[in-house]
Tab-separated table of C-alpha atoms and ligand atoms in Angstrom:
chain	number	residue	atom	x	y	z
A	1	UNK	CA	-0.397	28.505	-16.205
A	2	UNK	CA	-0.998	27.104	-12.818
A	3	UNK	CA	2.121	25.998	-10.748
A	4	UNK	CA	1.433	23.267	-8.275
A	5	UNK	CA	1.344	24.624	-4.585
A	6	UNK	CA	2.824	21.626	-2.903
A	7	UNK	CA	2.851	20.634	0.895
A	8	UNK	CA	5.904	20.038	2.363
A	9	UNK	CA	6.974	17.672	5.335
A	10	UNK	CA	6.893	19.248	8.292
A	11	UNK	CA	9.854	18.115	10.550
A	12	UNK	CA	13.481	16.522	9.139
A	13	UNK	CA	15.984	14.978	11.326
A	14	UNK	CA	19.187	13.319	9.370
A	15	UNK	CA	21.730	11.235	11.194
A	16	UNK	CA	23.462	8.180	12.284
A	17	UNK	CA	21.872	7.569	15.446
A	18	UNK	CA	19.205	10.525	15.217
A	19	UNK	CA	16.633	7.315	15.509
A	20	UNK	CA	17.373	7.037	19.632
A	21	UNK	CA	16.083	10.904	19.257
A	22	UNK	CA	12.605	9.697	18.447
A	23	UNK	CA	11.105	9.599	21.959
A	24	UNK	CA	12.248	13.210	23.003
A	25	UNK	CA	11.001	14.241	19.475
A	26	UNK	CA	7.373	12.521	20.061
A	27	UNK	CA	6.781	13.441	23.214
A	28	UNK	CA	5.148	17.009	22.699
A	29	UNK	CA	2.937	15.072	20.651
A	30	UNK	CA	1.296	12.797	22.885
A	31	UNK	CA	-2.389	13.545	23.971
A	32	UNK	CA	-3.224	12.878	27.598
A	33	UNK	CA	-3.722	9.020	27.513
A	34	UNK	CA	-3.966	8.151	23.830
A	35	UNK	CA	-1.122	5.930	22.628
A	36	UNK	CA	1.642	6.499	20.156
A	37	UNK	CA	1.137	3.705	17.239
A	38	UNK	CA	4.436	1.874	15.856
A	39	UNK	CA	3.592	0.416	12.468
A	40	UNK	CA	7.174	-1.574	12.516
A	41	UNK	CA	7.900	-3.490	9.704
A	42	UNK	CA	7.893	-7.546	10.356
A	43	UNK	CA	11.328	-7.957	9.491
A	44	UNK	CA	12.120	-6.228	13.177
A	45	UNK	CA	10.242	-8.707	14.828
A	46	UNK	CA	12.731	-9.109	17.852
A	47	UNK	CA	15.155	-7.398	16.308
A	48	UNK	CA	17.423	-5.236	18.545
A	49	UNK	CA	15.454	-1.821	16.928
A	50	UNK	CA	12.515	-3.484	18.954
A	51	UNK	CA	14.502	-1.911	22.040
A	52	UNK	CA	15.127	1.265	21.031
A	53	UNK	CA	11.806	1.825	20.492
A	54	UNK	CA	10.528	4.145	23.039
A	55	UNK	CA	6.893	2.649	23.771
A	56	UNK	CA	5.012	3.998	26.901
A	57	UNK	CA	2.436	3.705	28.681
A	58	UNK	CA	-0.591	2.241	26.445
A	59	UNK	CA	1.342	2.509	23.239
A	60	UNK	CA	1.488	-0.534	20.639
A	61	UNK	CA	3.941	-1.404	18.450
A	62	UNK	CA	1.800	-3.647	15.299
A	63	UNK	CA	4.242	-5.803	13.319
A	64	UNK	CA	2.907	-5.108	9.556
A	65	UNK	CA	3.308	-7.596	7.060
A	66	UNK	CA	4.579	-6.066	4.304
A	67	UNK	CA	5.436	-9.432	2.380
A	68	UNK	CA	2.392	-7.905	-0.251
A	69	UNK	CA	2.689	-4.220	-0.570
A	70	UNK	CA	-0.044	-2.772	1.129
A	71	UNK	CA	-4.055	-3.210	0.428
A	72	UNK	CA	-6.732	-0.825	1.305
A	73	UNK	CA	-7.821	-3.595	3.142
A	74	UNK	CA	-5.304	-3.640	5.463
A	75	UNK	CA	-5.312	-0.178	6.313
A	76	UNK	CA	-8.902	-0.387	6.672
A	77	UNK	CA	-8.716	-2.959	9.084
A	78	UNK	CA	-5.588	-1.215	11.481
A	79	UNK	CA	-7.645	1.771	11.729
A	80	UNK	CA	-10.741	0.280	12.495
A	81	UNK	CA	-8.728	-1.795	15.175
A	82	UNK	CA	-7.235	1.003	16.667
A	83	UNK	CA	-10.732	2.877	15.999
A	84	UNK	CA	-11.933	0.323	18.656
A	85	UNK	CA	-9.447	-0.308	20.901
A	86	UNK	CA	-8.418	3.195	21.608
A	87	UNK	CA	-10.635	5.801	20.157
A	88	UNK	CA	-8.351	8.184	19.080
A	89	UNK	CA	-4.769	8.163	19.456
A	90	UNK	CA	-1.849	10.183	19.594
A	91	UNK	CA	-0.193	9.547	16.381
A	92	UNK	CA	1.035	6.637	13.954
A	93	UNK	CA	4.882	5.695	13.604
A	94	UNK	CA	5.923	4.044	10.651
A	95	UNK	CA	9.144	2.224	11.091
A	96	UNK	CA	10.236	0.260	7.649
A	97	UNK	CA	10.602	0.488	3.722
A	98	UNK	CA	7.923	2.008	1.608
A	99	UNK	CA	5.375	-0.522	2.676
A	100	UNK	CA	5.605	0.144	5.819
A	101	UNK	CA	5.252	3.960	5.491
A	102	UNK	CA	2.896	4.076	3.221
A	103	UNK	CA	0.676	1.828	5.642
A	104	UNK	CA	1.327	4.593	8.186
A	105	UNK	CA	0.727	7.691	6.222
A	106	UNK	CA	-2.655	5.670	5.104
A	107	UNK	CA	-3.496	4.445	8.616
A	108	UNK	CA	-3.288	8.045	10.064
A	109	UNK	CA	-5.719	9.834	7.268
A	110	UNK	CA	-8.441	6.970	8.414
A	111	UNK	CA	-8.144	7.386	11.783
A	112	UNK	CA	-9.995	11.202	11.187
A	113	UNK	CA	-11.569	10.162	7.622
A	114	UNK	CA	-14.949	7.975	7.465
A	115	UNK	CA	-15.252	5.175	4.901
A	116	UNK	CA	-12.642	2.830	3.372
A	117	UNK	CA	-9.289	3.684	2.613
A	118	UNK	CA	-10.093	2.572	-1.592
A	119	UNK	CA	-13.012	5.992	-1.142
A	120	UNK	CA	-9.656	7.865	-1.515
A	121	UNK	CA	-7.778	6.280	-3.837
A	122	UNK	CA	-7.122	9.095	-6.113
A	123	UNK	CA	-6.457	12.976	-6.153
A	124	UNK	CA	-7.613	15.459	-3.197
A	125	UNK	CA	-10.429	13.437	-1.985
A	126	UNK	CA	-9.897	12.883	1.324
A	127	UNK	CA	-11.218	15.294	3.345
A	128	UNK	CA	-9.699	15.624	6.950
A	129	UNK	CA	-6.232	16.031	8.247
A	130	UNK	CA	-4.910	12.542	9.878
A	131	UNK	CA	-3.100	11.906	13.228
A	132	UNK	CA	0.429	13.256	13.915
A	133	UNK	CA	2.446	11.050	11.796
A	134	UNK	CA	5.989	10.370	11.543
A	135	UNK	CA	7.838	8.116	9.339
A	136	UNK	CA	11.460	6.086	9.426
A	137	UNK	CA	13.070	5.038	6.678
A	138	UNK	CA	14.718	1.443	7.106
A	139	UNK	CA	15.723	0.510	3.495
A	140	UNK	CA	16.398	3.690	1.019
A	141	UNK	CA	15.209	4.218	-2.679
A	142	UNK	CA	11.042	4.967	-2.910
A	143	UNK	CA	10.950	8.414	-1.367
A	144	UNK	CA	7.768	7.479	0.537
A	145	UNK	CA	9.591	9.491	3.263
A	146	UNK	CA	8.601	12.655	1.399
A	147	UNK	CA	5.885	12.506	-0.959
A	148	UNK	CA	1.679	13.664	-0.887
A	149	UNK	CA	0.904	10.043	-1.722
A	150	UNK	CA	0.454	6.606	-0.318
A	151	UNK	CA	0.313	3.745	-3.113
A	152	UNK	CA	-2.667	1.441	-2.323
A	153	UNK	CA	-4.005	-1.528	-3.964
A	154	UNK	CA	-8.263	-1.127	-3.504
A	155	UNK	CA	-10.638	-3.422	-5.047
A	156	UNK	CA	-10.404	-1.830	-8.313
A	157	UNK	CA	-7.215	-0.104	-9.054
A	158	UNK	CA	-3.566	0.375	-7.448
A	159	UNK	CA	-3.286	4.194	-6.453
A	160	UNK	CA	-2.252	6.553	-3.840
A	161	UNK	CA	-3.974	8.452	-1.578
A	162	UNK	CA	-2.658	11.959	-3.262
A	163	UNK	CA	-3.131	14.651	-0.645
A	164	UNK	CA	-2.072	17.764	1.247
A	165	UNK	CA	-2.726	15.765	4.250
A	166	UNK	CA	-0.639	12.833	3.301
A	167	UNK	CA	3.209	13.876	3.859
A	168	UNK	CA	4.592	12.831	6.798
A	169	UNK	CA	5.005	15.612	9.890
A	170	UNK	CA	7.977	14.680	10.921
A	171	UNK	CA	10.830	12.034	9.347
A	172	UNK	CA	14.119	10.817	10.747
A	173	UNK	CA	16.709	10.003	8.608
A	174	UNK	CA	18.956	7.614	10.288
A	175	UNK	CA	21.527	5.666	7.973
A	176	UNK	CA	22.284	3.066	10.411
A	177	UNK	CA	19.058	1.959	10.060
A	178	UNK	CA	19.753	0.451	6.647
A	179	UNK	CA	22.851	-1.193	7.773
A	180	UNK	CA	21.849	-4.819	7.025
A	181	UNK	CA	19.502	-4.853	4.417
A	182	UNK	CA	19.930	-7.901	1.655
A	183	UNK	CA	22.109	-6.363	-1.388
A	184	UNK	CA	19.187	-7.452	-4.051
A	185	UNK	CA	16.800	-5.752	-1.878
A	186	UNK	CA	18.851	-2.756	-1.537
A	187	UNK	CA	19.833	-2.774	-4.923
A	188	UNK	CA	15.915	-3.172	-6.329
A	189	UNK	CA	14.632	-0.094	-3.830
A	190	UNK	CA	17.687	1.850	-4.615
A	191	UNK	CA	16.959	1.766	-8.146
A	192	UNK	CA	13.772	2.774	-7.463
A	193	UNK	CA	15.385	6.056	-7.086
A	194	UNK	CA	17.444	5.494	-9.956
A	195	UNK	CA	14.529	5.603	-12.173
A	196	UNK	CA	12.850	8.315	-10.438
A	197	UNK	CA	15.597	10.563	-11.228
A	198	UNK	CA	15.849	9.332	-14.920
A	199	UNK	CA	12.236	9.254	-15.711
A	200	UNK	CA	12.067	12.974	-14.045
A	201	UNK	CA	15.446	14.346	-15.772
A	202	UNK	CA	14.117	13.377	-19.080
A	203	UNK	CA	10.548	14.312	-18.412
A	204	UNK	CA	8.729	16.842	-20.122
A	205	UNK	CA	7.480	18.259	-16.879
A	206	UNK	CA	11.266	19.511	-15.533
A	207	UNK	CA	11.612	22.379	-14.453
A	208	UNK	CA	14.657	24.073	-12.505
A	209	UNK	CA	13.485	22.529	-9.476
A	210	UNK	CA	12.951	18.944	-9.714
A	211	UNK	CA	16.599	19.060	-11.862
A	212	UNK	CA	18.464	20.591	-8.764
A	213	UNK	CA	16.957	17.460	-6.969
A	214	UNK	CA	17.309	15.106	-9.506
A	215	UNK	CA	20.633	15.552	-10.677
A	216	UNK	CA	21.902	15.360	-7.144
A	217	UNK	CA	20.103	12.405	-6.200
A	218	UNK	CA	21.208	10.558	-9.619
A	219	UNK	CA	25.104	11.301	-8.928
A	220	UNK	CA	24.715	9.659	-5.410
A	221	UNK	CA	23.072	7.113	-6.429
A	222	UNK	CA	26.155	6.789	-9.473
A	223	UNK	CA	28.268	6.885	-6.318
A	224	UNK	CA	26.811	4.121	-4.535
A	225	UNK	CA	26.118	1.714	-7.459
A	226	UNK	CA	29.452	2.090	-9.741
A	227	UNK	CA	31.440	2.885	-6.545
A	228	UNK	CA	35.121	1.044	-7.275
A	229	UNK	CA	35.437	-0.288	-3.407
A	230	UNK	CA	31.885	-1.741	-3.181
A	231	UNK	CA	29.682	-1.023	-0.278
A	232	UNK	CA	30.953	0.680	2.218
A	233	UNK	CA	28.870	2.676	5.520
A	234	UNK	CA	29.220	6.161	3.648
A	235	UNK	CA	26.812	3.823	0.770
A	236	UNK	CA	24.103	3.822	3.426
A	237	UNK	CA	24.305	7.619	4.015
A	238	UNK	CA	24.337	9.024	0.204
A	239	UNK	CA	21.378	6.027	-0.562
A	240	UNK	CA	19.283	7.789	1.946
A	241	UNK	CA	20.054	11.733	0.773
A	242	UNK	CA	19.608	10.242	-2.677
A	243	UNK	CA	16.160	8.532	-1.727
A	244	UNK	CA	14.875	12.227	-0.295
A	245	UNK	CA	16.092	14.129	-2.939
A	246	UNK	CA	14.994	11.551	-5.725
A	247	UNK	CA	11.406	12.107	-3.739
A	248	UNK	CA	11.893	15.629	-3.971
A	249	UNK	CA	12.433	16.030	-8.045
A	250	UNK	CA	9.477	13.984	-8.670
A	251	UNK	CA	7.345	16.040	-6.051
A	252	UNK	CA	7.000	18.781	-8.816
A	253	UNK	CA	7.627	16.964	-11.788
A	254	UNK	CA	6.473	13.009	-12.484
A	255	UNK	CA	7.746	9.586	-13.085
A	256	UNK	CA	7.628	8.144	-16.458
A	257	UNK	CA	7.250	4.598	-18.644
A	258	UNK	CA	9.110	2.201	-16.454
A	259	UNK	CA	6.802	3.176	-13.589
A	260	UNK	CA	3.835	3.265	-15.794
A	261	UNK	CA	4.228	-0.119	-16.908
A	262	UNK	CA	5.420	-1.709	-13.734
A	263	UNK	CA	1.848	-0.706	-12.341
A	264	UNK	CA	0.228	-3.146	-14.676
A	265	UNK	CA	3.015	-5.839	-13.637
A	266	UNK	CA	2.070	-5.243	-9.717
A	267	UNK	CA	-1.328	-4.993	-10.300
A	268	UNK	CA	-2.071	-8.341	-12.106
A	269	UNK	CA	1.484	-10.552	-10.641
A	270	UNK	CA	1.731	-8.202	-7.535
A	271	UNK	CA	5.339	-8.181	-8.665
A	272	UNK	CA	7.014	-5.268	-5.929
A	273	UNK	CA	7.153	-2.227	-6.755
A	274	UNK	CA	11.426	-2.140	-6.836
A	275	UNK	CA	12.249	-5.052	-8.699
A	276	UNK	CA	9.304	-4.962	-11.108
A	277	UNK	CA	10.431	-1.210	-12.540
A	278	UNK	CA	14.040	-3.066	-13.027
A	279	UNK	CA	12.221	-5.639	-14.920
A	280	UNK	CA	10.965	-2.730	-17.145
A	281	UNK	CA	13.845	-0.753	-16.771
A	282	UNK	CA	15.626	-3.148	-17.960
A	283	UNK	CA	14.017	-3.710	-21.432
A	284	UNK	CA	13.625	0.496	-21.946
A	285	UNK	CA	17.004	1.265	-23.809
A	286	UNK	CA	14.898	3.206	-26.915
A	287	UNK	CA	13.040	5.299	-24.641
A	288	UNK	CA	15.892	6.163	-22.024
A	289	UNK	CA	19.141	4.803	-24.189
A	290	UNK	CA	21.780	6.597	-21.569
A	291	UNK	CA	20.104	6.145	-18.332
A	292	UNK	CA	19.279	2.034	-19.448
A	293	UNK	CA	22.887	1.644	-20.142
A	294	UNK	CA	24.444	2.850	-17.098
A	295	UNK	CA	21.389	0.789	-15.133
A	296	UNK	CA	22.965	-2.141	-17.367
A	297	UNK	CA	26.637	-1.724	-15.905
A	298	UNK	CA	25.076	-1.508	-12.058
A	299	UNK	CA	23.134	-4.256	-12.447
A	300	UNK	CA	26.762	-6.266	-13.234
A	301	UNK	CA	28.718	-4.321	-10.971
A	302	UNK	CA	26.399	-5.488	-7.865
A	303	UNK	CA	26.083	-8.931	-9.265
A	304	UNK	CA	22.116	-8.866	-9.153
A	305	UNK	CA	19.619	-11.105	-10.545
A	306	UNK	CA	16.807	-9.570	-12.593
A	307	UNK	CA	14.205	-11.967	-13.574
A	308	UNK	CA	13.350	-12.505	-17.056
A	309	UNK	CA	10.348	-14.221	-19.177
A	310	UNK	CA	7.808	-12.939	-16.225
A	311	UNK	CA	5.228	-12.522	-18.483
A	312	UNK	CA	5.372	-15.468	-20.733
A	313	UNK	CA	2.616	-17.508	-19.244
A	314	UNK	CA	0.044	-14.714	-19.534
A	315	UNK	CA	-3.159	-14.938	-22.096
A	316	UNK	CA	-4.831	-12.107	-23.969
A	317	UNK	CA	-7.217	-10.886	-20.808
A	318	UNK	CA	-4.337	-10.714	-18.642
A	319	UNK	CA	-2.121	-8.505	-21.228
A	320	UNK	CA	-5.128	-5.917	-21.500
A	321	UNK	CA	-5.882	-5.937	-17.468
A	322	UNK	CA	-2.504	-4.468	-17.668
A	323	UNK	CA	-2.394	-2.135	-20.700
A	324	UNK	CA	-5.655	-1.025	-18.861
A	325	UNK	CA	-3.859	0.038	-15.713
A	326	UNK	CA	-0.911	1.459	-17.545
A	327	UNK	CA	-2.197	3.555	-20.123
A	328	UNK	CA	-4.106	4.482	-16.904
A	329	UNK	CA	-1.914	6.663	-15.547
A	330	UNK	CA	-1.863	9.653	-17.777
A	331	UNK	CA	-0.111	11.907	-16.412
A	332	UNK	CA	3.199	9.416	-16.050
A	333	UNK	CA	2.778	9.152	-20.036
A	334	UNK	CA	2.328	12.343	-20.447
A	335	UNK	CA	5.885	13.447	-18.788
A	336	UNK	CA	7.554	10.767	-20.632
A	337	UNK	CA	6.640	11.348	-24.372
A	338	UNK	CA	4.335	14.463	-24.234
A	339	UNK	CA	0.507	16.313	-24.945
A	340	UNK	CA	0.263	13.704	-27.430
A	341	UNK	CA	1.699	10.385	-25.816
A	342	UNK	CA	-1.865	8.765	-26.847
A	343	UNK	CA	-0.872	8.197	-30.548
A	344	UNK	CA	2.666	7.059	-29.832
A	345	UNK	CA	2.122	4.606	-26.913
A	346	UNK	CA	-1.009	2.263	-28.532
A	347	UNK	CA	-2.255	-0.658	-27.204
A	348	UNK	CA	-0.299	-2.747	-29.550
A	349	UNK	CA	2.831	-0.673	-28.718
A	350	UNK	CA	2.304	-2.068	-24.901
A	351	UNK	CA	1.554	-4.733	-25.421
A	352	UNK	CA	4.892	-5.739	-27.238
A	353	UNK	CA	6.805	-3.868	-24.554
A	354	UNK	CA	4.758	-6.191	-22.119
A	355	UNK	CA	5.589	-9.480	-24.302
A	356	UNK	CA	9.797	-7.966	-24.190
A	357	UNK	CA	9.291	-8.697	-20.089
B	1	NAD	P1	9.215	-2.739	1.135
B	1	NAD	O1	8.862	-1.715	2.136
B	1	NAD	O2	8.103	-3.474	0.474
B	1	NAD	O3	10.210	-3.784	1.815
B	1	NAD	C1	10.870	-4.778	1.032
B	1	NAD	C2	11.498	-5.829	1.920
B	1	NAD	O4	12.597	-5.280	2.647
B	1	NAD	C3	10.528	-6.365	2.962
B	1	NAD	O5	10.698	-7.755	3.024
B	1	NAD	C4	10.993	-5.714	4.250
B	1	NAD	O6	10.670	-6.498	5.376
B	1	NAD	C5	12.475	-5.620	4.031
B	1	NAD	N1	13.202	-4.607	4.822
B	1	NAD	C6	12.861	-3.318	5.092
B	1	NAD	N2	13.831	-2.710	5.817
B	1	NAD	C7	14.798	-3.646	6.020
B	1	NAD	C8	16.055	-3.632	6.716
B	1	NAD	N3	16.533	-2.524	7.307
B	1	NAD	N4	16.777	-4.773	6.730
B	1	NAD	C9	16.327	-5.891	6.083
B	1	NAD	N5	15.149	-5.960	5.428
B	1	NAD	C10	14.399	-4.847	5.403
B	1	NAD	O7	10.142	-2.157	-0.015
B	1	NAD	P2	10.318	-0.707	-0.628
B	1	NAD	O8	10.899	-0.924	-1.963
B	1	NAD	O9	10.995	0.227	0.294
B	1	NAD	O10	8.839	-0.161	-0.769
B	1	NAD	C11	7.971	-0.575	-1.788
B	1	NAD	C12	6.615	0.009	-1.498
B	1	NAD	O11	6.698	1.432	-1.501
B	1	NAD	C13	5.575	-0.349	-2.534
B	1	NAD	O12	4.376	-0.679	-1.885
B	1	NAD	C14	5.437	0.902	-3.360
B	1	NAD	O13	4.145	1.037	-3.936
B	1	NAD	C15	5.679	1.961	-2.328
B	1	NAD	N6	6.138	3.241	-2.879
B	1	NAD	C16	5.594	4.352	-2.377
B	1	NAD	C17	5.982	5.594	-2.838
B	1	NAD	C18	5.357	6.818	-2.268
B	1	NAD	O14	5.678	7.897	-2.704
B	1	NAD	N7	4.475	6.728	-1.315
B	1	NAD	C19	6.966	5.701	-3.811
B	1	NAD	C20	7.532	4.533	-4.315
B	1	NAD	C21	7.115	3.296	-3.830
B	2	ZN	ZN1	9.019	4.449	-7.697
């Protein structure tokens, strides 16, 4: 047997405040007159983080729309912008939720790779090492902060660019930076994690390592969600830990069904990524009975809306686009229900799950 060799971040700064660190931490970085890129999420659009940012020089903040999650498209057409405005440059700075540093991780690999963004849309295919990259968590819950991948939708499928060269170099953890996020939104993204630690604790894949992870990140994130004073500042500190670790069990084992079917829901609604695995979640009790319950009580205890009936408009093509690009990703199958997931999860199976929605 094989074990997975598996690329690491490079750099990790944690702290409230660490963020004002960001220009010292940079500046080694910087190449005689090619700018540092800030790929700032639009919800900071003159925001007071705006001002902390430590641009120089030629450097350029872009405001990214992450209102869609992000297209191969749009990374194709920020590096071919910067392509022609700069040249080269110094490095790319994502600032924002998953969205926005996944753009950033994505944005960086095409800066030094030729093509489209979608030519990579898989496993080890691209090629070349990106820019410097660095990437700052504002909302807590995906682990884009530390994983090999960058989720894409291309013209034909929704998948990451899976690479050595994707992780970030450097990350800075800053809590504060989370401070004011909506409580739906911080509740969807949050589970995110959630369900990364369930779908990896029950997995087939676990080993010792991804548990250690796992089982931390699922007790913070029991901490913040069933916490008996409601959300307080430490909330903001053990989400983000609990994000990173939750990144870090799934980095050497996999996620499971809820994922697995919310990729068909984002692919054909482009429901988000957080709030369409609670949608699954949600409806998953006979796969994960324990982990569905508890996600039951948090859901009450944070007084969250998750919408129902999503898919009860949808006609026959629309249910197998889906079942197409679930039962597409094998390996998230295979760690749920094993070698021989095939004969237990049919078409027909999905496709009820699908109609529970
Ligand atoms: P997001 O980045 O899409 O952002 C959701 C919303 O929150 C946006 O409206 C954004 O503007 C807003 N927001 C962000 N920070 C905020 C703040 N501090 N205050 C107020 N609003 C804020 O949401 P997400 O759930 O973090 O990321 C989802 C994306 O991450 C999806 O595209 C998904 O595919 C991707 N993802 C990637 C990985 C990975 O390993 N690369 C893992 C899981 C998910
Ligand atoms: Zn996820």
């Amino acid at each position: 047997m094989a074990f997975r060799n598996f690329k690491m971040i490079g750099y990790v700064i944690y702290g409230r405040g660490a963020f004002n660190q960001l220009d010292e931490i940079i500046a080694p970085h910087r190449k005689g007159g090619a700018p540092m890129i800030f790929l700032v999420d639009h919800f900071f659009e003159s925001k007071e983080l705006v001002n902390l940012t430590p641009v120089r020089d030629n450097d350029k903040i872009f405001f990214v729309d992450v209102s869609c999650e992000p297209k191969t498209t749009y990374v194709d057409s920020l590096a071919n912008q910067l392509k022609q405005e700069f040249g080269t440059v110094s490095g790319i700075i994502g600032i924002g939720g998953g969205s926005a540093m996944d753009l950033a991780k994505a944005v960086s690999l095409m800066m030094n790779n030729p093509g489209s963004s979608a030519d990579y849309q898989g496993w080890d295919l691209v090629k070349n090492a990106g820019v410097y990259k660095v990437g700052i968590p504002t909302l807590s819950g995906t682990g884009a902060e530390v994983s090999r991948t960058t989720v894409l939708t291309g013209p034909t499928k929704k998948l990451g660019m899976n690479s050595d060269f994707t992780p970030f170099d450097q990350i800075i953890l800053d809590p504060e930076l989370t401070a004011n996020v909506p409580s739906n939104q911080r509740f969807y993204t949050g589970m995110d994690c959630y369900i990364h630690c369930i779908e990896s604790l029950t997995g087939t894949f676990l080993n010792e390592f991804s548990k250690s992870y796992g089982e931390k990140a699922l007790h913070l994130c029991q901490d913040v969600y069933l916490n008996k004073n409601g959300w307080d500042g430490s909330c903001d500190d053990k989400l983000m830990m609990a994000s990173y670790a939750g990144g870090m069990s799934i980095a050497y084992s996999q996620v499971g069904i809820a994922h697995a079917i919310s990729y068909g829901l984002s692919y054909l609604l482009g429901t988000k990524h957080g709030i369409g695995n609670c949608i699954v979640f949600d409806k998953l009790e006979e796969f994960y009975p324990d982990g569905v319950k508890e996600f039951k009580r948090m859901v009450e205890k944070n007084h969250i809306d998750i919408p129902k009936n999503i898919c009860a408009d949808l006609t026959d093509a629309d249910f197998n686009k889906m079942i197409d690009v679930s039962l597409g990703m094998k390996p998230l199958w295979e760690n749920a229900l094993g070698p021989n997931w095939e004969k237990q999860m049919t078409r027909k199976r999905l496709r009820r799950l699908y109609e529970l929605l």
